[in-house]
């Protein structure tokens, strides 16, 4: 059954042209169905360079690598986001934090709609701070929770507080977990992910420019988070889950943990170790895509 993108905006139908400003794309200047109509998987992550490297990786995995391995940035007309495409896989950077990924997702969801894409799966691949896990563990998010451990995304719209659900596709999470068992290369868990508005105070760190709490209070908070089911902390998953739900898109968040926050705040692993850690979500999602396309 064809499952198309659901746009929760009746105003778009009245527009003669839709300019996706932060992508430097528009329906009046680009043929969206021709450019993107075959997309089935969208992978998003914070860093442009990481998303380009994922594009090269998935191209090799799918046997679609181009001579010289060069993949042009579709959004070269802007420096806000980077976008790459190989076969049915679109790879897009989203920057850091809820505001940045929210802007990107509004335009990405419209792009997929204008391209008449169907049966889309969107997966965020990224890094995070772990709670009670060995560094290098991969967390598949069950649901995103806020800094008070509630599974919701709260936003002020027209002066009123709007609360949206942050559950993610349960079946997709199970399929990803099964893929991790099959490749059997690193520890993977399904757990809740806490999404914060800040990297320092918002995540209970002691090493920011401002910190008005002590280590005991910090550890008590992180242990409460762990007891509530939280296994990692990042800054994008809540709005990602909320927007996937509203658009009728299957979504997942797959993040590697760079440290165990119960043991410290600063990332001290070597560059080479961190590079290998960051490749783990790519390997898992790459295997999932190959399996979904019958190439395993």
Coordinates of N, CA and C in Angstrom, one line a residue, residues 63-180:
X63 N 26.3 -0.9 -4.0 CA 26.9 -1.1 -5.3 C 26.6 0.0 -6.2
X64 N 26.4 1.3 -5.7 CA 26.1 2.4 -6.5 C 27.1 3.5 -6.5
X65 N 28.3 3.1 -6.1 CA 29.4 4.1 -6.0 C 29.7 4.7 -7.3
X66 N 29.9 6.0 -7.3 CA 30.3 6.7 -8.6 C 31.8 6.7 -8.8
X67 N 32.3 6.8 -10.0 CA 33.7 6.9 -10.3 C 34.3 8.1 -9.6
X68 N 35.4 7.9 -8.8 CA 36.0 9.0 -8.1 C 35.3 9.3 -6.8
X69 N 34.1 8.7 -6.6 CA 33.4 8.8 -5.3 C 33.0 10.2 -4.9
X70 N 32.7 11.0 -5.9 CA 32.3 12.4 -5.6 C 30.8 12.5 -5.6
X71 N 30.2 13.1 -4.6 CA 28.8 13.3 -4.5 C 28.5 14.7 -4.3
X72 N 27.9 15.4 -5.3 CA 27.6 16.8 -5.2 C 26.6 17.2 -4.1
X73 N 26.8 18.3 -3.5 CA 25.8 18.8 -2.5 C 24.7 19.5 -3.3
X74 N 23.5 18.9 -3.1 CA 22.3 19.4 -3.8 C 21.9 20.8 -3.3
X75 N 22.3 21.1 -2.1 CA 22.0 22.4 -1.5 C 23.2 23.3 -1.5
X76 N 24.0 23.2 -2.6 CA 25.2 24.0 -2.7 C 24.9 25.5 -2.7
X77 N 23.7 25.9 -3.0 CA 23.3 27.3 -3.1 C 23.1 27.9 -1.7
X78 N 23.2 27.2 -0.7 CA 23.1 27.7 0.7 C 24.2 27.1 1.6
X79 N 24.5 27.8 2.7 CA 25.5 27.1 3.6 C 24.8 26.7 4.9
X80 N 23.4 26.6 4.9 CA 22.7 26.2 6.0 C 22.7 24.7 6.2
X81 N 22.4 24.0 5.2 CA 22.3 22.5 5.2 C 23.0 21.9 4.0
X82 N 23.4 20.7 4.1 CA 24.0 19.9 3.0 C 23.1 18.7 2.7
X83 N 22.9 18.4 1.4 CA 22.1 17.3 1.0 C 22.8 16.5 -0.1
X84 N 22.7 15.1 0.0 CA 23.3 14.3 -0.9 C 22.4 13.1 -1.3
X85 N 22.5 12.6 -2.5 CA 21.6 11.5 -2.9 C 22.3 10.4 -3.6
X86 N 22.0 9.2 -3.3 CA 22.5 8.1 -4.1 C 21.4 7.0 -4.1
X87 N 21.0 6.7 -5.3 CA 19.8 5.7 -5.5 C 18.6 6.2 -4.7
X88 N 18.1 5.3 -3.9 CA 16.9 5.6 -3.1 C 17.1 6.3 -1.7
X89 N 18.4 6.7 -1.5 CA 18.8 7.2 -0.2 C 19.1 8.7 -0.3
X90 N 18.5 9.5 0.5 CA 18.8 10.9 0.7 C 19.5 11.1 2.0
X91 N 20.5 11.9 2.0 CA 21.3 12.1 3.2 C 21.4 13.6 3.4
X92 N 20.9 14.1 4.6 CA 20.8 15.5 4.8 C 21.3 15.9 6.2
X93 N 22.1 17.0 6.3 CA 22.6 17.5 7.6 C 21.5 18.4 8.2
X94 N 21.5 18.4 9.6 CA 20.4 19.2 10.2 C 21.0 20.2 11.3
X95 N 22.3 20.3 11.4 CA 22.8 21.2 12.4 C 22.6 20.7 13.8
X96 N 22.8 21.6 14.8 CA 22.7 21.2 16.2 C 21.5 21.9 16.9
X97 N 20.7 21.1 17.6 CA 19.6 21.6 18.4 C 18.3 21.6 17.7
X98 N 17.2 21.7 18.5 CA 15.9 21.6 18.1 C 15.5 22.7 17.0
X99 N 15.9 23.9 17.2 CA 15.5 24.9 16.1 C 16.1 24.6 14.8
X100 N 17.3 24.1 14.7 CA 18.0 23.8 13.4 C 17.4 22.6 12.7
X101 N 17.1 21.5 13.5 CA 16.6 20.4 12.8 C 15.1 20.6 12.5
X102 N 14.4 21.4 13.3 CA 13.0 21.7 13.0 C 12.8 22.4 11.6
X103 N 13.7 23.5 11.4 CA 13.6 24.2 10.1 C 13.9 23.2 9.0
X104 N 14.9 22.4 9.1 CA 15.3 21.4 8.1 C 14.1 20.5 7.8
X105 N 13.5 19.9 8.9 CA 12.4 19.0 8.7 C 11.2 19.5 8.0
X106 N 10.9 20.8 8.3 CA 9.7 21.4 7.6 C 10.0 21.4 6.1
X107 N 11.2 21.8 5.7 CA 11.4 21.8 4.2 C 11.7 20.4 3.7
X108 N 12.2 19.5 4.4 CA 12.4 18.1 4.0 C 11.1 17.4 3.7
X109 N 10.2 17.6 4.7 CA 8.8 17.0 4.6 C 8.1 17.5 3.3
X110 N 8.2 18.8 3.1 CA 7.6 19.4 1.9 C 8.2 18.9 0.7
X111 N 9.5 18.8 0.7 CA 10.3 18.3 -0.5 C 9.8 16.9 -0.9
X112 N 9.6 16.0 0.1 CA 9.2 14.7 -0.1 C 7.8 14.6 -0.6
X113 N 6.9 15.6 -0.1 CA 5.6 15.7 -0.6 C 5.5 16.1 -2.1
X114 N 6.3 17.2 -2.4 CA 6.3 17.7 -3.7 C 6.8 16.7 -4.7
X115 N 7.7 15.8 -4.2 CA 8.3 14.8 -5.1 C 7.4 13.6 -5.2
X116 N 6.3 13.6 -4.5 CA 5.3 12.5 -4.6 C 5.9 11.2 -4.1
X117 N 6.8 11.3 -3.1 CA 7.5 10.1 -2.5 C 6.4 9.3 -1.6
X118 N 6.6 8.0 -1.6 CA 5.7 7.2 -0.7 C 6.6 6.2 0.0
X119 N 6.0 5.7 1.1 CA 6.6 4.7 2.0 C 8.0 5.1 2.4
X120 N 8.1 6.3 2.9 CA 9.4 6.8 3.4 C 9.7 6.4 4.8
X121 N 11.0 6.1 5.0 CA 11.5 5.9 6.3 C 12.6 7.0 6.6
X122 N 12.5 7.7 7.7 CA 13.5 8.7 8.0 C 14.2 8.3 9.3
X123 N 15.5 8.3 9.3 CA 16.3 7.9 10.4 C 17.3 8.9 10.8
X124 N 17.3 9.4 12.0 CA 18.4 10.3 12.5 C 19.5 9.4 13.0
X125 N 20.7 9.6 12.5 CA 21.9 9.0 12.9 C 22.8 10.0 13.5
X126 N 23.3 9.8 14.8 CA 24.1 10.8 15.4 C 24.8 10.3 16.6
X127 N 25.3 11.3 17.4 CA 26.1 11.0 18.6 C 25.3 11.5 19.8
X128 N 25.7 11.0 21.0 CA 24.9 11.3 22.2 C 25.8 11.0 23.4
X129 N 25.3 11.5 24.6 CA 25.9 11.1 25.8 C 25.1 10.0 26.4
X130 N 25.8 8.9 26.8 CA 25.1 7.8 27.4 C 24.9 7.9 28.9
X131 N 23.9 7.1 29.4 CA 23.7 7.0 30.9 C 23.7 5.5 31.2
X132 N 24.8 5.1 32.0 CA 24.9 3.7 32.4 C 25.2 2.8 31.3
X133 N 25.8 3.3 30.2 CA 26.2 2.4 29.1 C 27.7 2.6 28.8
X134 N 28.4 1.6 28.3 CA 29.8 1.7 27.9 C 29.9 2.7 26.7
X135 N 30.9 3.5 26.7 CA 31.0 4.4 25.5 C 31.1 3.5 24.2
X136 N 30.5 4.0 23.2 CA 30.5 3.2 21.9 C 29.2 2.4 21.8
X137 N 28.4 2.3 22.8 CA 27.1 1.6 22.7 C 26.2 2.4 21.8
X138 N 25.3 1.7 21.1 CA 24.3 2.4 20.2 C 22.9 2.3 20.8
X139 N 22.2 3.4 20.9 CA 20.9 3.5 21.4 C 19.9 3.7 20.3
X140 N 18.9 2.8 20.2 CA 17.8 3.0 19.3 C 16.6 3.5 20.2
X141 N 16.1 4.7 19.8 CA 15.2 5.4 20.7 C 13.8 4.8 20.7
X142 N 13.3 4.4 21.9 CA 11.9 4.0 22.0 C 11.0 5.2 21.9
X143 N 11.2 6.2 22.8 CA 10.5 7.4 22.7 C 11.5 8.5 23.2
X144 N 11.3 9.7 22.7 CA 12.0 10.9 23.2 C 11.3 11.5 24.4
X145 N 12.1 11.9 25.4 CA 11.5 12.5 26.6 C 12.2 13.9 26.8
X146 N 11.5 14.7 27.5 CA 12.0 16.1 27.7 C 12.9 16.0 29.0
X147 N 13.4 17.1 29.5 CA 14.3 17.2 30.6 C 13.6 16.8 31.9
X148 N 12.3 16.7 31.9 CA 11.6 16.2 33.1 C 11.1 14.8 32.9
X149 N 11.6 14.1 31.9 CA 11.4 12.7 31.5 C 9.9 12.4 31.0
X150 N 9.3 13.5 30.5 CA 7.9 13.3 29.9 C 8.1 13.1 28.4
X151 N 7.3 12.1 27.8 CA 7.4 11.8 26.4 C 6.6 12.8 25.6
X152 N 7.1 14.0 25.5 CA 6.4 15.1 24.8 C 7.3 16.2 24.3
X153 N 6.9 16.8 23.2 CA 7.6 18.0 22.7 C 6.7 19.2 22.9
X154 N 7.2 20.2 23.6 CA 6.4 21.4 23.9 C 6.9 22.6 23.1
X155 N 6.0 23.3 22.5 CA 6.3 24.4 21.6 C 5.3 25.5 21.8
X156 N 5.7 26.8 21.8 CA 4.8 27.9 21.9 C 4.4 28.3 20.5
X157 N 3.1 28.3 20.1 CA 2.7 28.7 18.8 C 1.5 29.7 19.0
X158 N 1.7 30.8 18.4 CA 0.7 31.9 18.5 C 0.5 32.3 20.0
X159 N 1.5 32.2 20.8 CA 1.4 32.5 22.2 C 0.8 31.5 23.1
X160 N 0.5 30.3 22.5 CA -0.1 29.2 23.3 C 0.8 28.0 23.3
X161 N 0.9 27.3 24.4 CA 1.8 26.1 24.5 C 1.1 24.9 23.8
X162 N 1.7 24.3 22.9 CA 1.2 23.1 22.2 C 2.1 21.9 22.5
X163 N 1.5 20.8 22.9 CA 2.3 19.6 23.3 C 2.0 18.5 22.3
X164 N 3.1 17.9 21.8 CA 2.9 16.8 20.8 C 3.6 15.6 21.3
X165 N 3.1 14.5 20.8 CA 3.7 13.1 21.2 C 5.1 12.9 20.5
X166 N 5.9 12.2 21.3 CA 7.3 11.9 20.8 C 7.6 10.4 20.7
X167 N 6.5 9.6 20.6 CA 6.7 8.2 20.3 C 7.3 8.0 18.9
X168 N 8.2 7.0 18.8 CA 8.7 6.6 17.5 C 8.2 5.2 17.1
X169 N 8.3 4.9 15.8 CA 7.8 3.7 15.3 C 8.3 2.4 15.9
X170 N 7.5 1.7 16.7 CA 7.9 0.6 17.5 C 8.5 -0.5 16.6
X171 N 7.8 -0.8 15.5 CA 8.2 -1.9 14.6 C 9.5 -1.6 14.0
X172 N 9.7 -0.4 13.6 CA 11.0 0.0 13.0 C 12.1 -0.1 14.0
X173 N 11.9 0.2 15.2 CA 12.9 0.1 16.3 C 13.3 -1.4 16.4
X174 N 12.3 -2.3 16.4 CA 12.5 -3.7 16.6 C 13.3 -4.2 15.4
X175 N 13.0 -3.8 14.2 CA 13.7 -4.2 13.0 C 15.2 -3.8 13.0
X176 N 15.4 -2.5 13.5 CA 16.8 -2.1 13.6 C 17.6 -2.9 14.7
X177 N 16.9 -3.2 15.8 CA 17.5 -4.0 16.8 C 17.9 -5.4 16.3
X178 N 17.0 -6.0 15.5 CA 17.3 -7.3 14.9 C 18.5 -7.2 13.9
X179 N 18.6 -6.1 13.2 CA 19.8 -5.8 12.3 C 21.1 -5.8 13.1
X180 N 21.0 -5.1 14.3 CA 22.2 -5.0 15.1 C 22.7 -6.4 15.6

